mmCIF file of C-alpha atoms in Angstrom:
data_model
loop_
_atom_site.group_PDB
_atom_site.id
_atom_site.type_symbol
_atom_site.label_atom_id
_atom_site.label_comp_id
_atom_site.label_asym_id
_atom_site.label_seq_id
_atom_site.Cartn_x
_atom_site.Cartn_y
_atom_site.Cartn_z
ATOM 1 C CA MET A 1076 -25.236 79.738 72.390
ATOM 2 C CA SER A 1077 -22.850 81.036 75.027
ATOM 3 C CA PHE A 1078 -19.786 83.101 74.215
ATOM 4 C CA PHE A 1079 -16.568 82.499 76.184
ATOM 5 C CA ILE A 1080 -13.914 85.151 76.662
ATOM 6 C CA ALA A 1081 -10.641 83.522 77.724
ATOM 7 C CA SER A 1082 -7.365 85.115 78.692
ATOM 8 C CA SER A 1083 -4.303 84.809 76.509
ATOM 9 C CA PRO A 1084 -2.249 83.027 75.330
ATOM 10 C CA HIS A 1085 -4.537 81.469 72.755
ATOM 11 C CA ALA A 1086 -3.391 78.199 71.155
ATOM 12 C CA HIS A 1087 -3.983 77.738 67.440
ATOM 13 C CA SER A 1088 -3.441 73.986 67.507
ATOM 14 C CA ARG A 1089 -6.123 71.509 68.501
ATOM 15 C CA LYS A 1090 -3.504 69.073 69.763
ATOM 16 C CA ARG A 1091 -3.487 68.450 73.481
ATOM 17 C CA THR A 1092 -0.384 68.283 75.651
ATOM 18 C CA PRO A 1093 -0.514 64.445 75.955
ATOM 19 C CA ASP A 1094 -0.652 64.145 72.155
ATOM 20 C CA LEU A 1095 2.376 66.415 71.750
ATOM 21 C CA MET A 1096 4.368 64.566 74.395
ATOM 22 C CA LYS A 1097 3.549 61.178 72.888
ATOM 23 C CA GLY A 1098 4.590 62.520 69.503
ATOM 24 C CA VAL A 1099 7.983 63.529 70.898
ATOM 25 C CA ALA A 1100 8.538 60.079 72.412
ATOM 26 C CA ILE A 1101 7.494 58.253 69.237
ATOM 27 C CA CYS A 1102 9.702 60.388 67.008
ATOM 28 C CA ALA A 1103 12.651 59.779 69.337
ATOM 29 C CA LEU A 1104 12.458 56.033 68.675
ATOM 30 C CA PRO A 1105 14.844 56.025 65.651
ATOM 31 C CA GLY A 1106 17.532 57.663 67.768
ATOM 32 C CA LEU A 1107 16.879 55.244 70.631
ATOM 33 C CA VAL A 1108 17.274 52.273 68.286
ATOM 34 C CA ALA A 1109 20.535 53.687 66.904
ATOM 35 C CA GLN A 1110 21.926 54.326 70.385
ATOM 36 C CA THR A 1111 21.024 50.816 71.507
ATOM 37 C CA TYR A 1112 22.638 49.310 68.406
ATOM 38 C CA PHE A 1113 25.930 51.159 68.828
ATOM 39 C CA PHE A 1114 26.185 51.433 72.625
ATOM 40 C CA GLY A 1115 24.405 48.351 73.881
ATOM 41 C CA TRP A 1116 21.569 47.318 76.169
ATOM 42 C CA GLY A 1117 22.429 49.906 78.787
ATOM 43 C CA THR A 1118 20.476 52.554 76.892
ATOM 44 C CA LEU A 1119 17.216 50.591 77.168
ATOM 45 C CA LEU A 1120 17.853 49.711 80.805
ATOM 46 C CA GLN A 1121 18.518 53.349 81.696
ATOM 47 C CA LEU A 1122 15.358 54.367 79.864
ATOM 48 C CA SER A 1123 13.240 51.765 81.659
ATOM 49 C CA LEU A 1124 14.594 52.824 85.035
ATOM 50 C CA ALA A 1125 14.136 56.511 84.230
ATOM 51 C CA LEU A 1126 10.506 56.074 83.165
ATOM 52 C CA VAL A 1127 9.588 54.253 86.378
ATOM 53 C CA VAL A 1128 11.427 56.701 88.643
ATOM 54 C CA GLY A 1129 10.129 59.733 86.734
ATOM 55 C CA LEU A 1130 6.486 58.678 86.990
ATOM 56 C CA LEU A 1131 6.834 57.832 90.690
ATOM 57 C CA LEU A 1132 8.424 61.214 91.421
ATOM 58 C CA GLU A 1133 5.749 63.035 89.446
ATOM 59 C CA ALA A 1134 2.976 61.266 91.341
ATOM 60 C CA GLY A 1135 4.686 61.794 94.697
ATOM 61 C CA VAL A 1136 5.202 65.515 94.156
ATOM 62 C CA MET A 1137 1.596 65.975 93.052
ATOM 63 C CA LEU A 1138 0.404 64.254 96.233
ATOM 64 C CA LEU A 1139 2.625 66.531 98.327
ATOM 65 C CA ARG A 1140 1.115 69.510 96.522
ATOM 66 C CA LYS A 1141 -2.349 68.088 97.343
ATOM 67 C CA ARG A 1142 -3.242 67.690 93.704
ATOM 68 C CA ALA A 1143 -4.500 64.696 91.765
ATOM 69 C CA PRO A 1144 -1.498 62.754 90.419
ATOM 70 C CA ALA A 1145 -3.526 61.087 87.663
ATOM 71 C CA ALA A 1146 -3.955 64.332 85.739
ATOM 72 C CA ALA A 1147 -0.206 65.050 85.822
ATOM 73 C CA LEU A 1148 0.695 61.516 84.764
ATOM 74 C CA ARG A 1149 -1.702 61.621 81.826
ATOM 75 C CA ASP A 1150 0.054 64.608 80.223
ATOM 76 C CA TYR A 1151 3.231 62.472 79.727
ATOM 77 C CA SER A 1152 5.528 65.424 80.453
ATOM 78 C CA ALA A 1153 7.361 63.450 83.150
ATOM 79 C CA LEU A 1154 7.784 60.607 80.661
ATOM 80 C CA VAL A 1155 9.442 62.893 78.114
ATOM 81 C CA THR A 1156 11.725 64.451 80.738
ATOM 82 C CA ALA A 1157 12.807 61.005 81.925
ATOM 83 C CA TRP A 1158 13.304 59.861 78.323
ATOM 84 C CA LEU A 1159 15.532 62.806 77.401
ATOM 85 C CA LEU A 1160 17.698 62.411 80.498
ATOM 86 C CA ALA A 1161 18.062 58.651 80.030
ATOM 87 C CA ILE A 1162 19.354 58.939 76.463
ATOM 88 C CA ALA A 1163 21.684 61.819 77.361
ATOM 89 C CA ILE A 1164 23.706 59.984 80.008
ATOM 90 C CA PRO A 1165 26.266 57.217 79.345
ATOM 91 C CA PRO A 1166 24.451 53.875 78.986
ATOM 92 C CA TYR A 1167 26.302 52.119 81.824
ATOM 93 C CA SER A 1168 26.156 54.873 84.423
ATOM 94 C CA PRO A 1169 25.253 53.710 87.963
ATOM 95 C CA TRP A 1170 21.532 53.512 88.666
ATOM 96 C CA TRP A 1171 21.684 56.332 91.194
ATOM 97 C CA ILE A 1172 22.744 58.784 88.474
ATOM 98 C CA VAL A 1173 19.286 58.534 86.931
ATOM 99 C CA VAL A 1174 17.556 58.806 90.301
ATOM 100 C CA ILE A 1175 19.460 61.913 91.389
ATOM 101 C CA GLY A 1176 19.055 63.490 87.967
ATOM 102 C CA LEU A 1177 15.300 63.002 87.918
ATOM 103 C CA ILE A 1178 14.933 64.392 91.427
ATOM 104 C CA PHE A 1179 16.540 67.602 90.178
ATOM 105 C CA ALA A 1180 14.584 67.557 86.915
ATOM 106 C CA ILE A 1181 11.086 66.898 88.231
ATOM 107 C CA VAL A 1182 11.119 68.077 91.837
ATOM 108 C CA ILE A 1183 13.368 71.140 91.556
ATOM 109 C CA ALA A 1184 13.508 72.300 87.923
ATOM 110 C CA LYS A 1185 9.830 71.631 87.253
ATOM 111 C CA HIS A 1186 7.578 71.588 90.327
ATOM 112 C CA LEU A 1187 9.570 74.048 92.430
ATOM 113 C CA TYR A 1188 8.597 76.662 89.854
ATOM 114 C CA GLY A 1189 4.934 75.644 89.765
ATOM 115 C CA GLY A 1190 4.809 72.583 87.540
ATOM 116 C CA LEU A 1191 4.303 72.105 83.823
ATOM 117 C CA GLY A 1192 4.232 75.390 81.945
ATOM 118 C CA GLN A 1193 5.910 77.408 84.694
ATOM 119 C CA ASN A 1194 9.504 76.176 84.547
ATOM 120 C CA PRO A 1195 11.938 78.695 83.011
ATOM 121 C CA PHE A 1196 14.590 76.041 82.272
ATOM 122 C CA ASN A 1197 14.475 72.739 80.457
ATOM 123 C CA PRO A 1198 14.191 70.189 83.320
ATOM 124 C CA ALA A 1199 16.178 67.423 81.606
ATOM 125 C CA MET A 1200 19.066 69.778 80.819
ATOM 126 C CA VAL A 1201 19.115 71.145 84.367
ATOM 127 C CA ALA A 1202 19.479 67.589 85.615
ATOM 128 C CA TYR A 1203 22.154 66.767 83.035
ATOM 129 C CA VAL A 1204 24.290 69.792 83.926
ATOM 130 C CA VAL A 1205 23.967 69.133 87.667
ATOM 131 C CA LEU A 1206 25.054 65.531 87.129
ATOM 132 C CA LEU A 1207 27.919 66.479 84.814
ATOM 133 C CA ILE A 1208 29.348 68.991 87.287
ATOM 134 C CA SER A 1209 28.780 66.783 90.345
ATOM 135 C CA PHE A 1210 29.804 63.399 88.922
ATOM 136 C CA PRO A 1211 32.154 64.070 85.979
ATOM 137 C CA VAL A 1212 33.669 60.573 85.925
ATOM 138 C CA GLU A 1213 30.343 58.743 85.769
ATOM 139 C CA MET A 1214 28.917 61.233 83.257
ATOM 140 C CA THR A 1215 31.815 60.879 80.813
ATOM 141 C CA SER A 1216 32.165 57.076 80.927
ATOM 142 C CA TRP A 1217 30.938 56.367 77.409
ATOM 143 C CA ILE A 1218 32.126 53.044 76.038
ATOM 144 C CA THR A 1219 33.474 52.425 72.560
ATOM 145 C CA PRO A 1220 30.731 51.731 69.976
ATOM 146 C CA GLN A 1221 30.151 48.002 69.650
ATOM 147 C CA SER A 1222 31.005 48.083 65.948
ATOM 148 C CA VAL A 1223 34.592 49.085 66.893
ATOM 149 C CA SER A 1224 34.958 47.016 70.037
ATOM 150 C CA ASN A 1225 36.269 43.461 70.073
ATOM 151 C CA GLU A 1226 34.019 42.742 73.037
ATOM 152 C CA SER A 1227 30.278 43.179 73.421
ATOM 153 C CA VAL A 1228 28.379 43.819 76.637
ATOM 154 C CA SER A 1229 25.519 41.363 77.028
ATOM 155 C CA PHE A 1230 22.158 42.195 78.557
ATOM 156 C CA ALA A 1231 23.151 40.452 81.795
ATOM 157 C CA ASP A 1232 26.453 42.349 81.884
ATOM 158 C CA ALA A 1233 24.648 45.648 81.238
ATOM 159 C CA PHE A 1234 22.153 44.993 84.042
ATOM 160 C CA SER A 1235 24.935 44.051 86.441
ATOM 161 C CA LEU A 1236 27.090 47.066 85.512
ATOM 162 C CA ILE A 1237 24.265 49.529 86.127
ATOM 163 C CA PHE A 1238 23.043 48.096 89.426
ATOM 164 C CA THR A 1239 26.251 46.690 90.962
ATOM 165 C CA GLY A 1240 29.104 48.482 89.188
ATOM 166 C CA PHE A 1241 30.580 45.222 87.849
ATOM 167 C CA ASP A 1242 29.717 42.840 85.055
ATOM 168 C CA ILE A 1243 28.947 39.165 85.689
ATOM 169 C CA ASP A 1244 32.660 38.350 85.429
ATOM 170 C CA GLY A 1245 33.584 40.893 88.079
ATOM 171 C CA TYR A 1246 35.060 43.586 85.808
ATOM 172 C CA SER A 1247 34.247 47.241 86.488
ATOM 173 C CA LEU A 1248 33.173 49.660 83.790
ATOM 174 C CA GLN A 1249 36.579 51.362 83.795
ATOM 175 C CA GLN A 1250 38.302 48.002 83.324
ATOM 176 C CA ILE A 1251 36.015 47.215 80.404
ATOM 177 C CA ARG A 1252 36.634 50.614 78.824
ATOM 178 C CA THR A 1253 40.436 50.414 79.090
ATOM 179 C CA GLY A 1254 40.569 46.804 77.992
ATOM 180 C CA ILE A 1255 39.229 47.408 74.490
ATOM 181 C CA ASP A 1256 42.178 48.023 72.168
ATOM 182 C CA GLY A 1257 43.271 50.923 74.369
ATOM 183 C CA ILE A 1258 40.366 53.056 73.108
ATOM 184 C CA THR A 1259 39.288 54.994 76.178
ATOM 185 C CA MET A 1260 38.156 58.353 74.795
ATOM 186 C CA ALA A 1261 34.701 59.365 75.992
ATOM 187 C CA THR A 1262 33.338 60.667 72.689
ATOM 188 C CA PRO A 1263 34.673 61.773 69.296
ATOM 189 C CA LEU A 1264 34.336 65.394 70.435
ATOM 190 C CA ASP A 1265 36.473 64.664 73.481
ATOM 191 C CA ALA A 1266 39.018 62.789 71.358
ATOM 192 C CA PHE A 1267 39.173 65.676 68.887
ATOM 193 C CA LYS A 1268 39.614 68.364 71.553
ATOM 194 C CA THR A 1269 42.252 66.360 73.422
ATOM 195 C CA GLY A 1270 44.170 65.622 70.225
ATOM 196 C CA ILE A 1271 44.263 69.257 69.120
ATOM 197 C CA LYS A 1272 45.382 70.412 72.593
ATOM 198 C CA ASN A 1273 48.200 67.857 72.471
ATOM 199 C CA GLY A 1274 49.503 69.431 69.276
ATOM 200 C CA ASN A 1275 48.258 66.832 66.808
ATOM 201 C CA THR A 1276 47.002 67.783 63.366
ATOM 202 C CA ILE A 1277 43.415 67.136 62.333
ATOM 203 C CA SER A 1278 44.550 64.317 60.030
ATOM 204 C CA GLU A 1279 46.413 62.700 62.923
ATOM 205 C CA VAL A 1280 43.384 63.047 65.197
ATOM 206 C CA PHE A 1281 41.117 61.424 62.618
ATOM 207 C CA GLN A 1282 43.429 58.421 62.373
ATOM 208 C CA GLN A 1283 42.125 57.249 65.748
ATOM 209 C CA PRO A 1284 39.854 54.189 65.442
ATOM 210 C CA ILE A 1285 36.841 56.051 66.807
ATOM 211 C CA PHE A 1286 36.927 58.361 63.756
ATOM 212 C CA GLY A 1287 35.981 55.851 61.109
ATOM 213 C CA GLY A 1288 33.488 57.982 59.247
ATOM 214 C CA LEU A 1289 32.342 61.553 58.946
ATOM 215 C CA ALA A 1290 32.187 62.499 62.615
ATOM 216 C CA GLY A 1291 32.874 59.416 64.698
ATOM 217 C CA ILE A 1292 31.725 55.827 64.425
ATOM 218 C CA GLY A 1293 28.266 55.392 65.876
ATOM 219 C CA TRP A 1294 27.715 59.033 66.741
ATOM 220 C CA GLU A 1295 27.095 60.118 63.156
ATOM 221 C CA TRP A 1296 24.395 57.469 62.731
ATOM 222 C CA VAL A 1297 22.797 58.365 66.036
ATOM 223 C CA ASN A 1298 22.623 62.010 64.954
ATOM 224 C CA LEU A 1299 21.178 61.056 61.575
ATOM 225 C CA ALA A 1300 18.555 58.944 63.351
ATOM 226 C CA TYR A 1301 17.546 61.901 65.520
ATOM 227 C CA LEU A 1302 17.459 64.047 62.389
ATOM 228 C CA VAL A 1303 14.933 61.622 60.891
ATOM 229 C CA GLY A 1304 12.898 61.801 64.088
ATOM 230 C CA GLY A 1305 13.144 65.589 64.103
ATOM 231 C CA LEU A 1306 11.858 65.816 60.539
ATOM 232 C CA ALA A 1307 8.959 63.612 61.609
ATOM 233 C CA LEU A 1308 8.218 66.066 64.432
ATOM 234 C CA LEU A 1309 8.076 68.865 61.859
ATOM 235 C CA LYS A 1310 5.879 66.808 59.560
ATOM 236 C CA LEU A 1311 3.456 66.076 62.378
ATOM 237 C CA ARG A 1312 3.525 69.764 63.418
ATOM 238 C CA VAL A 1313 4.584 68.855 66.931
ATOM 239 C CA ILE A 1314 7.338 71.489 66.693
ATOM 240 C CA GLN A 1315 8.005 74.436 64.371
ATOM 241 C CA TRP A 1316 11.022 74.813 62.129
ATOM 242 C CA HIS A 1317 12.433 78.090 63.445
ATOM 243 C CA ILE A 1318 14.564 76.865 66.368
ATOM 244 C CA PRO A 1319 16.075 73.726 64.744
ATOM 245 C CA LEU A 1320 16.905 75.525 61.506
ATOM 246 C CA ALA A 1321 18.388 78.550 63.274
ATOM 247 C CA MET A 1322 20.469 76.388 65.604
ATOM 248 C CA LEU A 1323 21.848 74.108 62.873
ATOM 249 C CA ALA A 1324 22.419 77.011 60.457
ATOM 250 C CA SER A 1325 24.296 79.127 63.002
ATOM 251 C CA LEU A 1326 26.418 76.143 64.091
ATOM 252 C CA THR A 1327 27.243 75.417 60.434
ATOM 253 C CA VAL A 1328 28.129 79.025 59.601
ATOM 254 C CA VAL A 1329 30.243 79.650 62.701
ATOM 255 C CA SER A 1330 32.120 76.336 62.517
ATOM 256 C CA GLY A 1331 32.686 76.813 58.778
ATOM 257 C CA PHE A 1332 34.012 80.338 59.315
ATOM 258 C CA PHE A 1333 36.482 79.300 62.017
ATOM 259 C CA ALA A 1334 37.536 76.240 60.017
ATOM 260 C CA LEU A 1335 38.652 78.699 57.307
ATOM 261 C CA VAL A 1336 40.308 81.317 59.517
ATOM 262 C CA MET A 1337 41.744 78.809 62.039
ATOM 263 C CA PRO A 1338 42.547 75.739 59.938
ATOM 264 C CA GLY A 1339 43.661 72.743 61.917
ATOM 265 C CA GLN A 1340 42.305 74.060 65.221
ATOM 266 C CA THR A 1341 38.548 73.633 64.983
ATOM 267 C CA GLY A 1342 36.252 70.911 63.726
ATOM 268 C CA SER A 1343 34.479 71.048 60.391
ATOM 269 C CA PRO A 1344 30.757 71.820 60.133
ATOM 270 C CA VAL A 1345 30.048 68.160 59.328
ATOM 271 C CA MET A 1346 31.774 67.024 62.511
ATOM 272 C CA HIS A 1347 29.851 69.516 64.631
ATOM 273 C CA LEU A 1348 26.518 68.617 63.050
ATOM 274 C CA LEU A 1349 26.938 64.853 63.369
ATOM 275 C CA SER A 1350 28.739 64.578 66.723
ATOM 276 C CA GLY A 1351 27.531 64.742 70.288
ATOM 277 C CA ALA A 1352 23.950 65.766 70.963
ATOM 278 C CA THR A 1353 23.546 68.197 68.052
ATOM 279 C CA MET A 1354 20.440 66.746 66.396
ATOM 280 C CA LEU A 1355 18.901 65.641 69.671
ATOM 281 C CA GLY A 1356 19.369 69.154 70.999
ATOM 282 C CA ALA A 1357 18.091 70.892 67.883
ATOM 283 C CA PHE A 1358 14.833 68.967 67.516
ATOM 284 C CA PHE A 1359 13.990 67.469 70.907
ATOM 285 C CA ILE A 1360 15.539 69.726 73.571
ATOM 286 C CA ALA A 1361 15.795 73.303 72.325
ATOM 287 C CA THR A 1362 12.207 73.165 71.015
ATOM 288 C CA ASP A 1363 10.700 72.746 74.483
ATOM 289 C CA PRO A 1364 7.617 74.988 74.202
ATOM 290 C CA VAL A 1365 7.754 76.043 77.852
ATOM 291 C CA SER A 1366 11.345 77.214 78.202
ATOM 292 C CA ALA A 1367 11.964 78.412 74.621
ATOM 293 C CA SER A 1368 11.120 81.768 73.093
ATOM 294 C CA THR A 1369 7.500 82.273 72.084
ATOM 295 C CA THR A 1370 7.733 84.777 69.218
ATOM 296 C CA VAL A 1371 8.705 83.956 65.642
ATOM 297 C CA LYS A 1372 11.712 86.276 65.561
ATOM 298 C CA GLY A 1373 12.555 85.262 69.093
ATOM 299 C CA ARG A 1374 12.693 81.576 68.179
ATOM 300 C CA LEU A 1375 15.134 82.338 65.368
ATOM 301 C CA ILE A 1376 17.361 84.340 67.730
ATOM 302 C CA PHE A 1377 16.992 81.673 70.419
ATOM 303 C CA GLY A 1378 18.062 78.866 68.080
ATOM 304 C CA ALA A 1379 20.928 80.857 66.557
ATOM 305 C CA PHE A 1380 22.234 81.725 70.022
ATOM 306 C CA ILE A 1381 22.270 78.034 70.978
ATOM 307 C CA GLY A 1382 24.194 77.099 67.830
ATOM 308 C CA VAL A 1383 26.862 79.730 68.461
ATOM 309 C CA MET A 1384 27.215 78.773 72.126
ATOM 310 C CA VAL A 1385 27.521 75.077 71.268
ATOM 311 C CA PHE A 1386 30.486 75.863 69.010
ATOM 312 C CA ILE A 1387 32.129 78.168 71.578
ATOM 313 C CA ILE A 1388 31.827 75.649 74.415
ATOM 314 C CA ARG A 1389 33.000 72.742 72.268
ATOM 315 C CA THR A 1390 35.997 74.677 70.965
ATOM 316 C CA TRP A 1391 37.195 76.706 73.947
ATOM 317 C CA GLY A 1392 35.174 75.463 76.907
ATOM 318 C CA GLY A 1393 36.050 72.856 79.486
ATOM 319 C CA PHE A 1394 33.526 70.277 78.300
ATOM 320 C CA PRO A 1395 33.564 68.283 75.042
ATOM 321 C CA ASP A 1396 29.911 68.990 74.234
ATOM 322 C CA GLY A 1397 27.977 72.146 74.993
ATOM 323 C CA VAL A 1398 24.360 71.505 74.033
ATOM 324 C CA ALA A 1399 22.995 71.350 77.580
ATOM 325 C CA PHE A 1400 24.869 74.468 78.717
ATOM 326 C CA ALA A 1401 23.895 76.346 75.552
ATOM 327 C CA VAL A 1402 20.204 75.526 76.002
ATOM 328 C CA LEU A 1403 20.206 76.670 79.632
ATOM 329 C CA LEU A 1404 22.015 79.908 78.735
ATOM 330 C CA ALA A 1405 19.424 80.525 76.028
ATOM 331 C CA ASN A 1406 16.624 79.799 78.517
ATOM 332 C CA MET A 1407 18.025 82.591 80.703
ATOM 333 C CA CYS A 1408 17.768 84.995 77.776
ATOM 334 C CA VAL A 1409 14.173 84.144 76.827
ATOM 335 C CA PRO A 1410 12.502 87.008 78.760
ATOM 336 C CA LEU A 1411 14.843 89.534 77.114
ATOM 337 C CA ILE A 1412 14.443 87.971 73.655
ATOM 338 C CA ASP A 1413 10.654 87.892 73.922
ATOM 339 C CA TYR A 1414 10.547 91.484 75.191
ATOM 340 C CA TYR A 1415 12.359 92.868 72.155
ATOM 341 C CA THR A 1416 10.719 90.583 69.569
ATOM 342 C CA LYS A 1417 7.090 90.714 70.649
ATOM 343 C CA PRO A 1418 4.728 91.596 67.744
ATOM 344 C CA ARG A 1419 3.561 95.147 67.371
ATOM 345 C CA THR A 1420 0.141 95.718 68.916
ATOM 346 C CA TYR A 1421 -2.620 95.794 66.308
ATOM 347 C CA GLY A 1422 -3.381 99.375 65.326
ATOM 348 C CA HIS A 1423 0.089 100.777 66.156
#
């Protein structure tokens, strides 16, 4: 028998990267179904386009790097990156939003740093932030959930909106958004922040039609669906519990504290937990094994930092949601977090 001595880090799991990536995609299916139900066919069309473009970009970059593209495609990392970006953008964004976003995600945020395992930032969140800053109108054009709307967007309309900018009747996305009972707010978080800044009380803000439940019609069910998928990830041991629990706990504690000391000015913990990309961020984005902290204590600090930053950005920042920005800020802190939380050397 031969004895191998390999350099660290040493993995304790027998699961391969393709298995982990496929597990992430499968567990994201409940959230995908919920998004499609509430926001229409555009979600599936964006996902289909993103998967094709993502795989083509991955193969093209590998060829430019003079490496075999088949090996990179088989690890499904490009698939997961494309998936996360597709479900993060508004469902009826123009087709070029996905293309530009994936160029930044795969070519710049991933392969410019050396490829899978070398990127310091989450590629999908880099792409999302670049798109949000560069194209704010397109990236905030969420339509009213179909359960509230008097009109529904058919598959043909969705296809036409994404690839031509108009539905089959010649109406643009902005015309469709403003023609539905006057409900034009991008998301419940945006509606809440705008209402508070305009001097309305929380009760007055929640009288808007988009707030029909705990945290906004449609959005609360989407978050619950991603929570189910996240629990499945934990059950399958695809991710560990430290980052999601720390992020959700810190967001709950901070939002609850400020709801007590600043009543009427900040959202409740329930609203923060079930609005925006909270559950998607906690279980599917922040847990990226490459760009997250690697130590046990570090993962707890990493997740808690994200939760606090999400609340700060949502409450006082210039954007309604802050998950993407919070994750990237935490990614910047990973070297420092890991340095001060690394385990003591055996024997010391």
